[in-house]
mmCIF file of C-alpha atoms and ligand atoms in Angstrom:
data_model
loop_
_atom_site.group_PDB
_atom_site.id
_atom_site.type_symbol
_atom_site.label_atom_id
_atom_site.label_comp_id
_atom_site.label_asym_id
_atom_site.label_seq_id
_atom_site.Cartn_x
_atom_site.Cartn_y
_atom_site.Cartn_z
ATOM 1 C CA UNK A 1 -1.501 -7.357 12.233
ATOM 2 C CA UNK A 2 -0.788 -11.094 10.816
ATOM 3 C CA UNK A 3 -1.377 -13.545 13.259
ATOM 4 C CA UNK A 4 -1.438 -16.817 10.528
ATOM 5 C CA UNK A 5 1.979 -18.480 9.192
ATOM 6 C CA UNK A 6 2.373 -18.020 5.341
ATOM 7 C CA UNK A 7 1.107 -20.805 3.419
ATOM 8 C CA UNK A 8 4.570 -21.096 1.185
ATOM 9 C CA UNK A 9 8.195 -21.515 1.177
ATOM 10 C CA UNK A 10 9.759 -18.494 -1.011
ATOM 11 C CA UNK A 11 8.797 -15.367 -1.156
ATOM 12 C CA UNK A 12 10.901 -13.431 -4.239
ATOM 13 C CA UNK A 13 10.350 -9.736 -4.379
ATOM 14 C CA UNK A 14 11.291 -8.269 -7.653
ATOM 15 C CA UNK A 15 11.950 -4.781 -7.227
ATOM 16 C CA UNK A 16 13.639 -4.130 -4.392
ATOM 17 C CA UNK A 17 11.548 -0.305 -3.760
ATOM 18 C CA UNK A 18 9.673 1.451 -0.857
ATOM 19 C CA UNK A 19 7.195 -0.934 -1.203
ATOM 20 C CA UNK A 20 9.122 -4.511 -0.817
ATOM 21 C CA UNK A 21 10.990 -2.579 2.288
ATOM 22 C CA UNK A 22 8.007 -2.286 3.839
ATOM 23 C CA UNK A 23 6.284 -5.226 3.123
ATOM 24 C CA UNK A 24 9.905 -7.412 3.883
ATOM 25 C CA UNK A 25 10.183 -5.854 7.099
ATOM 26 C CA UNK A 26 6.317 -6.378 7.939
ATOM 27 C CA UNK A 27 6.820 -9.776 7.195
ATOM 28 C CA UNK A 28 10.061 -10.557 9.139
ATOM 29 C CA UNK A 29 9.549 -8.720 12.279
ATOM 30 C CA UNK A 30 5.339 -10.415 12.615
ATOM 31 C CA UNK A 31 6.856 -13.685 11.851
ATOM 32 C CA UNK A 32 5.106 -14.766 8.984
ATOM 33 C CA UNK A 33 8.360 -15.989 7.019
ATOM 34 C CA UNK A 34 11.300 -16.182 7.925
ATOM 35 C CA UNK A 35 14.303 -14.060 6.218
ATOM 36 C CA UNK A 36 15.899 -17.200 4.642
ATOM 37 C CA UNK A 37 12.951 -17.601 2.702
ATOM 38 C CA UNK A 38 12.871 -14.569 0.792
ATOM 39 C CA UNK A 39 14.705 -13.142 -1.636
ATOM 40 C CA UNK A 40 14.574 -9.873 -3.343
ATOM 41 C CA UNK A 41 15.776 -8.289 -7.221
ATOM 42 C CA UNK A 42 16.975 -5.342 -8.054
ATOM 43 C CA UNK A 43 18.914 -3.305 -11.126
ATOM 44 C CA UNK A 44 20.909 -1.494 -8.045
ATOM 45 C CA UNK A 45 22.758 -3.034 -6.247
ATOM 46 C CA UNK A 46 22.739 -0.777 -2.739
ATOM 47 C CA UNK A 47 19.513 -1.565 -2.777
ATOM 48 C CA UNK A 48 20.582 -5.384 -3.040
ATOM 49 C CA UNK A 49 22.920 -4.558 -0.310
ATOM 50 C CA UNK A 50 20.521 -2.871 1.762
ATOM 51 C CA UNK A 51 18.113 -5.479 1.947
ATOM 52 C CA UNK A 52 21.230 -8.376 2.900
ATOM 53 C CA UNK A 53 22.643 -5.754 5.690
ATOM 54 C CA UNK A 54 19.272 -4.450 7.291
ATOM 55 C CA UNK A 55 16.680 -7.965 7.182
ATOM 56 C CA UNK A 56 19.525 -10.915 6.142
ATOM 57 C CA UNK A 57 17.551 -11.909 2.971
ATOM 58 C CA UNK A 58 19.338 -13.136 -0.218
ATOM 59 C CA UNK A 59 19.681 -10.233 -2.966
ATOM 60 C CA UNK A 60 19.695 -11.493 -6.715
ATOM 61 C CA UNK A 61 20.447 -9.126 -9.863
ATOM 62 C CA UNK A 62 19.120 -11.642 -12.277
ATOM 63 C CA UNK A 63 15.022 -11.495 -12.356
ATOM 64 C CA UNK A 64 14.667 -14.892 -13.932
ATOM 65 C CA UNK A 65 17.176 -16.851 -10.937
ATOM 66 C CA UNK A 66 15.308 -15.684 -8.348
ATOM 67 C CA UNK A 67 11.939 -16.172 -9.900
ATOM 68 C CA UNK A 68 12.964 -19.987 -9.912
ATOM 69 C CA UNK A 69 13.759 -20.382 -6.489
ATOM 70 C CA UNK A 70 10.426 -19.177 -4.955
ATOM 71 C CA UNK A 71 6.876 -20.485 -4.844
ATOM 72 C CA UNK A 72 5.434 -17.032 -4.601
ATOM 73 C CA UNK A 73 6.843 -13.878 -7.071
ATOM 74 C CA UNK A 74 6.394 -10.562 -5.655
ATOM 75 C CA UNK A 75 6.133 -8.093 -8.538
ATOM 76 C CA UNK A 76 7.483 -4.620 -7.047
ATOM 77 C CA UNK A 77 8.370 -2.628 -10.004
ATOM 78 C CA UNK A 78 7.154 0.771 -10.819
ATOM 79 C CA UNK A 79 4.170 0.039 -13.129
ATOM 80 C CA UNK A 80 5.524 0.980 -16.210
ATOM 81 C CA UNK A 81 8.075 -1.124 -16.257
ATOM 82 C CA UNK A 82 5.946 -4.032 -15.437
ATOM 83 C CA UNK A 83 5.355 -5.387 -19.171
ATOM 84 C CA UNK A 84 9.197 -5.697 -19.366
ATOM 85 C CA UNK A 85 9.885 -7.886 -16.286
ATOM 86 C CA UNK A 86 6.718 -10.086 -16.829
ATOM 87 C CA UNK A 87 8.267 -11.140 -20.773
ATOM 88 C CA UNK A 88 11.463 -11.653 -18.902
ATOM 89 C CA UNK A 89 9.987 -13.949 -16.085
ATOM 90 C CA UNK A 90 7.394 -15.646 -17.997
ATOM 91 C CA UNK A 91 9.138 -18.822 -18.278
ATOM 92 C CA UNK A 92 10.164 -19.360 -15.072
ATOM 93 C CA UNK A 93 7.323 -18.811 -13.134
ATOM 94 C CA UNK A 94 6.194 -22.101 -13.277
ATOM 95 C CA UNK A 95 3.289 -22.960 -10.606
ATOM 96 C CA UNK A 96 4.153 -19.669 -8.484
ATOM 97 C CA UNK A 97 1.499 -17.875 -6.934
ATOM 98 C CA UNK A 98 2.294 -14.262 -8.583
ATOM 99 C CA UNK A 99 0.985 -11.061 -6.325
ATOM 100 C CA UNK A 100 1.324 -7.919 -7.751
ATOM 101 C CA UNK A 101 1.723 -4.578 -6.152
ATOM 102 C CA UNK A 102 1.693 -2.449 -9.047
ATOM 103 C CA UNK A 103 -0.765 0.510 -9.123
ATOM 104 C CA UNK A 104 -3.804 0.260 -11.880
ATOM 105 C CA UNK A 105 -2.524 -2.999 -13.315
ATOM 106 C CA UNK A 106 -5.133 -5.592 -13.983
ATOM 107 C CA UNK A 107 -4.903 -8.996 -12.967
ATOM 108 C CA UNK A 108 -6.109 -9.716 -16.831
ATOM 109 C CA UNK A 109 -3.245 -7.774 -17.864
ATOM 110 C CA UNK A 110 -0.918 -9.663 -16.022
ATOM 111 C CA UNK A 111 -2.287 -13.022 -16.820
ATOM 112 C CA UNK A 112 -1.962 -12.355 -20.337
ATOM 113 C CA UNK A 113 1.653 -11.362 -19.912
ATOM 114 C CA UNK A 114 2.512 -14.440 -17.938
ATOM 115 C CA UNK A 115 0.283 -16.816 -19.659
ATOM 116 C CA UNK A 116 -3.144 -19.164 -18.989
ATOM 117 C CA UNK A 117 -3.357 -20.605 -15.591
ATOM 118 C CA UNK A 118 -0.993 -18.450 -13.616
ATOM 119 C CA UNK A 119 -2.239 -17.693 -10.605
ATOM 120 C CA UNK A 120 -2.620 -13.915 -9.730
ATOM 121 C CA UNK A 121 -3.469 -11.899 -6.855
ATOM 122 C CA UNK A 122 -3.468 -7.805 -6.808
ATOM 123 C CA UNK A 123 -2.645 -5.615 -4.125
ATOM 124 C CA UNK A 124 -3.477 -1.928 -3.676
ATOM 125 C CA UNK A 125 -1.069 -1.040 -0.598
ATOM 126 C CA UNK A 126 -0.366 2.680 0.873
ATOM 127 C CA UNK A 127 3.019 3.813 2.074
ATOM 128 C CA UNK A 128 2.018 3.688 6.091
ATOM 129 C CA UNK A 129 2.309 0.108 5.446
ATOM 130 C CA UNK A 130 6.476 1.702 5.827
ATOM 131 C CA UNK A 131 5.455 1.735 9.555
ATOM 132 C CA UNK A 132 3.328 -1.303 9.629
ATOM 133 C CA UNK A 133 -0.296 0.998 10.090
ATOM 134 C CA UNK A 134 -1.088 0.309 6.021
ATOM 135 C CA UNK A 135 -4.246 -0.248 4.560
ATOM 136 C CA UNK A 136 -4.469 -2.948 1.079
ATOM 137 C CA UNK A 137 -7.382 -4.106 -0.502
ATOM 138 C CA UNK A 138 -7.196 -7.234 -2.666
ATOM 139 C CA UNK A 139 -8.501 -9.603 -5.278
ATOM 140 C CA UNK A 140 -8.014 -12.437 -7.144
ATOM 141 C CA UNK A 141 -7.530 -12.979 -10.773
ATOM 142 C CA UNK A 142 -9.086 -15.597 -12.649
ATOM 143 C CA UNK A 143 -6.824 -18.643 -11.470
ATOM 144 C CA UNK A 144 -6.321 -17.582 -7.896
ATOM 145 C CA UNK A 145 -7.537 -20.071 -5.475
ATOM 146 C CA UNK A 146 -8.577 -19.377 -2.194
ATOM 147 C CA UNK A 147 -5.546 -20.477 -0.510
ATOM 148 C CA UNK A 148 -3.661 -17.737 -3.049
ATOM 149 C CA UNK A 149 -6.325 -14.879 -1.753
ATOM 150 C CA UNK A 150 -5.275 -16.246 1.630
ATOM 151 C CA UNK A 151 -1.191 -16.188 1.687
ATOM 152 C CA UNK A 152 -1.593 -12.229 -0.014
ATOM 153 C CA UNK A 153 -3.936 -11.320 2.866
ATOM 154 C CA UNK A 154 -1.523 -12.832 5.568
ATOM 155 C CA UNK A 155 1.388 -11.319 3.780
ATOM 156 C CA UNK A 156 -0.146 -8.040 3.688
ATOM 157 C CA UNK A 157 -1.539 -8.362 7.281
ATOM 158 C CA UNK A 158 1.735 -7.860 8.006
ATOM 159 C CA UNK A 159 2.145 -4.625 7.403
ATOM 160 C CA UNK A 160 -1.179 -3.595 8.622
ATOM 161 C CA UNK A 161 -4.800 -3.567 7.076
ATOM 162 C CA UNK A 162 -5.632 -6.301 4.520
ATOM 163 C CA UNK A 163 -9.337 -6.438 2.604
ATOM 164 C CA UNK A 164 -10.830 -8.292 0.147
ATOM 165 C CA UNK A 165 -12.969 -6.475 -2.987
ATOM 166 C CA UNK A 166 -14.066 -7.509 -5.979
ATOM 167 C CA UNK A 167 -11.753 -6.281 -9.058
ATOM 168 C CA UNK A 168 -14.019 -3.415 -10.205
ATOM 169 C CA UNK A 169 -13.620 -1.674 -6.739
ATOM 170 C CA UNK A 170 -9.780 -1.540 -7.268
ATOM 171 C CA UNK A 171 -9.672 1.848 -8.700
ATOM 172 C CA UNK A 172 -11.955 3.093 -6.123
ATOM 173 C CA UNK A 173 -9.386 1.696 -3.168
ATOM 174 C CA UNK A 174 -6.770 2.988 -5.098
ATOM 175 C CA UNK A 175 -8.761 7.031 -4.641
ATOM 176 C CA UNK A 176 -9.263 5.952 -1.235
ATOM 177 C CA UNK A 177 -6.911 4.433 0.598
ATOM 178 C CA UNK A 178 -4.154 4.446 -2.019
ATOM 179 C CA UNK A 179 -4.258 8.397 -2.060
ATOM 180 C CA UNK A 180 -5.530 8.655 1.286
ATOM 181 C CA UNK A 181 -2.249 9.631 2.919
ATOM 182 C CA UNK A 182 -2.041 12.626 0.562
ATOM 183 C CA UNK A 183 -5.196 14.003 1.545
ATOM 184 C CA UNK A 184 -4.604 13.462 5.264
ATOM 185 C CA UNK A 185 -1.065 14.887 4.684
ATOM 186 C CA UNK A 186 -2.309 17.536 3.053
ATOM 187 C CA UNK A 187 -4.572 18.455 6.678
ATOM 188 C CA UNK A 188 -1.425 18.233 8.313
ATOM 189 C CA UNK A 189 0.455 20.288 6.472
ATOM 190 C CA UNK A 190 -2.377 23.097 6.602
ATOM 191 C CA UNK A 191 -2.232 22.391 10.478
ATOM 192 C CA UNK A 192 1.361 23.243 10.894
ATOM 193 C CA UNK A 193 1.603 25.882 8.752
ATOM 194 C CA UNK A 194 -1.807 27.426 11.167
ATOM 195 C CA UNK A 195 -0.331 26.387 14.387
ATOM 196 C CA UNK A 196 2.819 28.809 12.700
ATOM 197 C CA UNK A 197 1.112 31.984 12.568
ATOM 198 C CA UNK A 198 -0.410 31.283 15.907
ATOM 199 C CA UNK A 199 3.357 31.542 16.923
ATOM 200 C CA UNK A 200 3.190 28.066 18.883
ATOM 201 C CA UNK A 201 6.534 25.866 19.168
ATOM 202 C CA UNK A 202 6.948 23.892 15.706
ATOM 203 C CA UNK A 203 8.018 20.867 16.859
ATOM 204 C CA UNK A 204 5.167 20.887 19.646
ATOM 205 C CA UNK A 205 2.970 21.834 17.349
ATOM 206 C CA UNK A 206 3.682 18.501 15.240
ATOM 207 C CA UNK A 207 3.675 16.186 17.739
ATOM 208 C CA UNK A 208 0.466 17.779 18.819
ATOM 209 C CA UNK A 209 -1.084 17.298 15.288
ATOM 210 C CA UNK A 210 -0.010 14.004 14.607
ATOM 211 C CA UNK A 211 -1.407 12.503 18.304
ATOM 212 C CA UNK A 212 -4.187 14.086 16.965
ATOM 213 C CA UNK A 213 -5.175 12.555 13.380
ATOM 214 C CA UNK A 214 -3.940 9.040 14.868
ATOM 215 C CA UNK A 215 -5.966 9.284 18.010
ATOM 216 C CA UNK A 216 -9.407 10.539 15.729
ATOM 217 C CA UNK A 217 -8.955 7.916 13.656
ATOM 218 C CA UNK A 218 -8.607 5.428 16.747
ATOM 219 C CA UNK A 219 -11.446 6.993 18.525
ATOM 220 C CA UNK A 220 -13.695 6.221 15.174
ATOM 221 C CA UNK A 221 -12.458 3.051 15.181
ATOM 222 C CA UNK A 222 -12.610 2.360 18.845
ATOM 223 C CA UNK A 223 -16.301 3.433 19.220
ATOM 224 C CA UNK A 224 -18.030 2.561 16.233
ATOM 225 C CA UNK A 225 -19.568 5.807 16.267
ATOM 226 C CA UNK A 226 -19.791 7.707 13.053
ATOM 227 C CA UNK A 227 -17.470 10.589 11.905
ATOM 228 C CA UNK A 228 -19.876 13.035 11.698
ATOM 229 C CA UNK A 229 -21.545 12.311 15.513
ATOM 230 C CA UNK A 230 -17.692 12.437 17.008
ATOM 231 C CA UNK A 231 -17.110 15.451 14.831
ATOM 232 C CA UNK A 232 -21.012 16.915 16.725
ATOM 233 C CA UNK A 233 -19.434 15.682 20.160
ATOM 234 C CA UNK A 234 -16.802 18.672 20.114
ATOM 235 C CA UNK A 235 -18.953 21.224 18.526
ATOM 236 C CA UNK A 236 -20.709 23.383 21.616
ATOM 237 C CA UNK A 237 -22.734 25.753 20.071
ATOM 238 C CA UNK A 238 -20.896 29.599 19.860
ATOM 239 C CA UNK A 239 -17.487 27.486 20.597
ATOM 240 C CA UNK A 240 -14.021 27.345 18.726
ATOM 241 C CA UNK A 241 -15.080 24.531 16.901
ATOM 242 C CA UNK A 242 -17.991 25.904 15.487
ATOM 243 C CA UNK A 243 -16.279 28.882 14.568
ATOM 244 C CA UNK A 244 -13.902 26.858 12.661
ATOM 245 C CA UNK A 245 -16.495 24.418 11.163
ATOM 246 C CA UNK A 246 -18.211 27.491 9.869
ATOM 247 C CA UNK A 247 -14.785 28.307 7.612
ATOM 248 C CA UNK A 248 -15.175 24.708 6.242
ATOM 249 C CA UNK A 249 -18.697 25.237 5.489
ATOM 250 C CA UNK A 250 -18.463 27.957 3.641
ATOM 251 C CA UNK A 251 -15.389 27.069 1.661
ATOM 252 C CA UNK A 252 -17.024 24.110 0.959
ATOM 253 C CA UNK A 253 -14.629 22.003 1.983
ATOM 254 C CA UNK A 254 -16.567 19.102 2.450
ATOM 255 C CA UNK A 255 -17.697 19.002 -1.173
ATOM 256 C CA UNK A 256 -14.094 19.892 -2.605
ATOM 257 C CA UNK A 257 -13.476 16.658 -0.598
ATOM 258 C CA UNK A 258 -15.699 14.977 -2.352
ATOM 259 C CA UNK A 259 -14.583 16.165 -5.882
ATOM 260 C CA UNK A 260 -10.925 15.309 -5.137
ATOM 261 C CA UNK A 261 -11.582 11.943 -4.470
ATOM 262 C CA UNK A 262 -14.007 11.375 -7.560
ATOM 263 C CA UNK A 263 -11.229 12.917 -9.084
ATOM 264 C CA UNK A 264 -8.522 10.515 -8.402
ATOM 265 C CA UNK A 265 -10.983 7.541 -9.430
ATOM 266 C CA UNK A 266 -11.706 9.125 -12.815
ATOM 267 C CA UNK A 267 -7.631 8.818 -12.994
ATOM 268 C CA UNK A 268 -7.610 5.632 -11.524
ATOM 269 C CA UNK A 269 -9.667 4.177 -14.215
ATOM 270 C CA UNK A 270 -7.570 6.125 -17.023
ATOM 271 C CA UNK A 271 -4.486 4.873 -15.379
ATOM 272 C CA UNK A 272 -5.820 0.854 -15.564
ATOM 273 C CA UNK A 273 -7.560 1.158 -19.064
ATOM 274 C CA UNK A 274 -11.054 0.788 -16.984
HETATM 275 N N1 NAP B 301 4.822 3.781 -2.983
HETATM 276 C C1 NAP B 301 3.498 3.781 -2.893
HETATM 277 O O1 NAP B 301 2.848 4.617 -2.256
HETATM 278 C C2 NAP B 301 2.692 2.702 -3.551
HETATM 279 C C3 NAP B 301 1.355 2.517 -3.182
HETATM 280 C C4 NAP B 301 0.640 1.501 -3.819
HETATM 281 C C5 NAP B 301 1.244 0.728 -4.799
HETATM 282 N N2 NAP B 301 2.551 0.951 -5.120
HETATM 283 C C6 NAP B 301 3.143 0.134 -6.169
HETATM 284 O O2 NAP B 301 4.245 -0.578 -5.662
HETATM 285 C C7 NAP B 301 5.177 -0.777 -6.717
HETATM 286 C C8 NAP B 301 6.539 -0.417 -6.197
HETATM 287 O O3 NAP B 301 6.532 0.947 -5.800
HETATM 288 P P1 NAP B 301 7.759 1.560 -4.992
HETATM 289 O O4 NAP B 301 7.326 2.897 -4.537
HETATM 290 O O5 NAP B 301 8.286 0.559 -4.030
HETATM 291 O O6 NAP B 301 8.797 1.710 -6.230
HETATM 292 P P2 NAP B 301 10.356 1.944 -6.196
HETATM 293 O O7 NAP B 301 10.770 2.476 -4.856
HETATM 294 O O8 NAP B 301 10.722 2.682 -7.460
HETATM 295 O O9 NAP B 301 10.948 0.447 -6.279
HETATM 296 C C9 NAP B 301 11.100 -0.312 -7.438
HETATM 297 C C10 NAP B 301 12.547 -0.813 -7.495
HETATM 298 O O10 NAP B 301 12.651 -1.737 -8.581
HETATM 299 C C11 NAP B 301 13.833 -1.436 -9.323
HETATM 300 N N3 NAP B 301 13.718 -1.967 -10.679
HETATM 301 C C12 NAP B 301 13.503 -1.289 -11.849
HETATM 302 N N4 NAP B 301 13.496 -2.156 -12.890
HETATM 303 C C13 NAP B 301 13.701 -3.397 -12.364
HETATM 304 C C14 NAP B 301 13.793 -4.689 -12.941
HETATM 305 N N5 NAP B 301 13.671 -4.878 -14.265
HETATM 306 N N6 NAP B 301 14.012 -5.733 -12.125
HETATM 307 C C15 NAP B 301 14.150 -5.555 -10.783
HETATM 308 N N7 NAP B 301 14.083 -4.341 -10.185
HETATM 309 C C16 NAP B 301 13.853 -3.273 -10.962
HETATM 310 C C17 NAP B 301 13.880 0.067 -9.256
HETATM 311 O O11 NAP B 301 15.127 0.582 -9.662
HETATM 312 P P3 NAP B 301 15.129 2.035 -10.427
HETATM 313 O O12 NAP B 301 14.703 3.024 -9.393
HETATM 314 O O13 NAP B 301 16.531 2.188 -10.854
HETATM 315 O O14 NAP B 301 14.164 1.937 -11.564
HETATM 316 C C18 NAP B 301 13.567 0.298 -7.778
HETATM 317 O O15 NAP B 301 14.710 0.141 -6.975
HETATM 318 C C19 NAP B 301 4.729 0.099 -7.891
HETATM 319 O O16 NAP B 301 4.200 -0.711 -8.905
HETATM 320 C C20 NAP B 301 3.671 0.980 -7.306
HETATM 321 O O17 NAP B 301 2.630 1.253 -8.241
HETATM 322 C C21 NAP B 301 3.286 1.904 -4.507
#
């Protein structure tokens, strides 16, 4: 979690999603800027009115307004919709540092949009970043400074997890960690549906579940130790682990993991032209 103050005045979110919620609230509640200082954009305007009720920051229909009051631009729009708001903006971004959320976008593609010498940094956030637990990987574009890299990765901290990686690796994080909920959901979802037919109480069964994934994951973390020895710990020999291991063994699950996530890079690097 972020620790650091931000390194700017203004924070302007255009796009006033999922993702600016989460990152908005991150930043309020750790303290990293205060809710005077930000602004956010939107073409609705509940969501405008959502943001002023629930974190007391300034809503703005007009893009190009906003842009000119802040020192760092927050682009939040779904990515398709990106090439639109950056010819809209262009001229009033000025000196602002410009971070971008938006999945498989390059930095490249943004500078040219924007123009030589804006300074860009790109995020690849997930959604548990909605309850502060997220995980972002980021990188600079070719005018980012180190003190840009810096106020992204304090902004981000905010809401959890916050890496740095070269460019190339972005469509990897995006398989990874961008995805990654899906593929944890996906466990869960197989877990409840199991703990179903074994006629156990559903909502004891999901609070059982979800202390579980959170609590591996912390235990990993905690100990340093690798999955596959913690996984070894609970697996006595003739036990109901092993009997369920051997399932995953010979459905290959392990491998179909491995395919799914090659698969979603493959996409990745359709998605961003790589
Ligand atoms: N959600 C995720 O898991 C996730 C993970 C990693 C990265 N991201 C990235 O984060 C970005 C935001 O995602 P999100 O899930 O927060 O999207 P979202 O919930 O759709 O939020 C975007 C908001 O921007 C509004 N908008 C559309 N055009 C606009 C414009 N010209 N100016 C200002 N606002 C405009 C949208 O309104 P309309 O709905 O009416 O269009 C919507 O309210 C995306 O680029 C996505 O790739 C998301």
């Amino acid at each position: 979690m972020a620790t650091g103050s931000l390194r700017v005045n203004k924070v302007v979110f255009i796009g006033a999603g999922n993702m600016a919620e989460a990152l908005v609230k991150g930043m309020v509640a750790s303290g990293v800027c205060e809710a005077d200082r930000i602004f956010v954009t939107d073409v609705r305007p509940e969501r405008l009115a959502f943001f002023e009720k629930e974190f007391q920051v300034k809503g703005f229909a007009n893009n190009v307004v906003a842009v000119m009051k802040a020192d760092v631009v927050v682009l939040a729009v779904k990515p398709q919709l990106l090439g639109d708001v950056l010819e809209e903006i262009k001229g009033g971004v000025g000196n602002s540092l410009v971070i971008s959320i938006a999945a498989g976008i390059s930095t490249g593609w943004i500078e040219k949009g924007l123009g030589e010498g804006v300074r860009v940094v790109r995020v690849m956030p997930n959604t548990p970043a909605l309850v502060r637990a997220g995980a972002a990987a980021l990188c600079g574009g070719r005018w980012a400074k180190e003190a840009d890299l810096a106020t992204a990765e304090t902004m981000m901290a905010a809401v959890g997890l916050a890496v740095r990686v070269p460019e190339n690796s972005m469509d990897a994080v995006t398989a990874l960690s961008g995805s990654g909920p899906a593929y944890v959901f996906h466990l869960m979802e197989a877990m409840i549906e199991a703990a179903r037919h074994a006629g156990l109480d559903e909502a004891i069964a999901r609070k059982l579940i979800y202390a579980t994934v959170s609590g591996s994951a912390k235990l990993a973390e905690a100990t340093g130790a690798e999955p596959a020895e913690l996984r070894r710990r609970v697996t006595s020999k003739g036990g109901t682990t092993a009997a369920a291991l051997e399932v995953l063994e010979e459905k290959a699950v392990y491998h179909a993991y491995l395919g799914a996530i090659a698969a979603a890079h493959r996409r990745a690097k359709e998605l961003s032209g790589g």
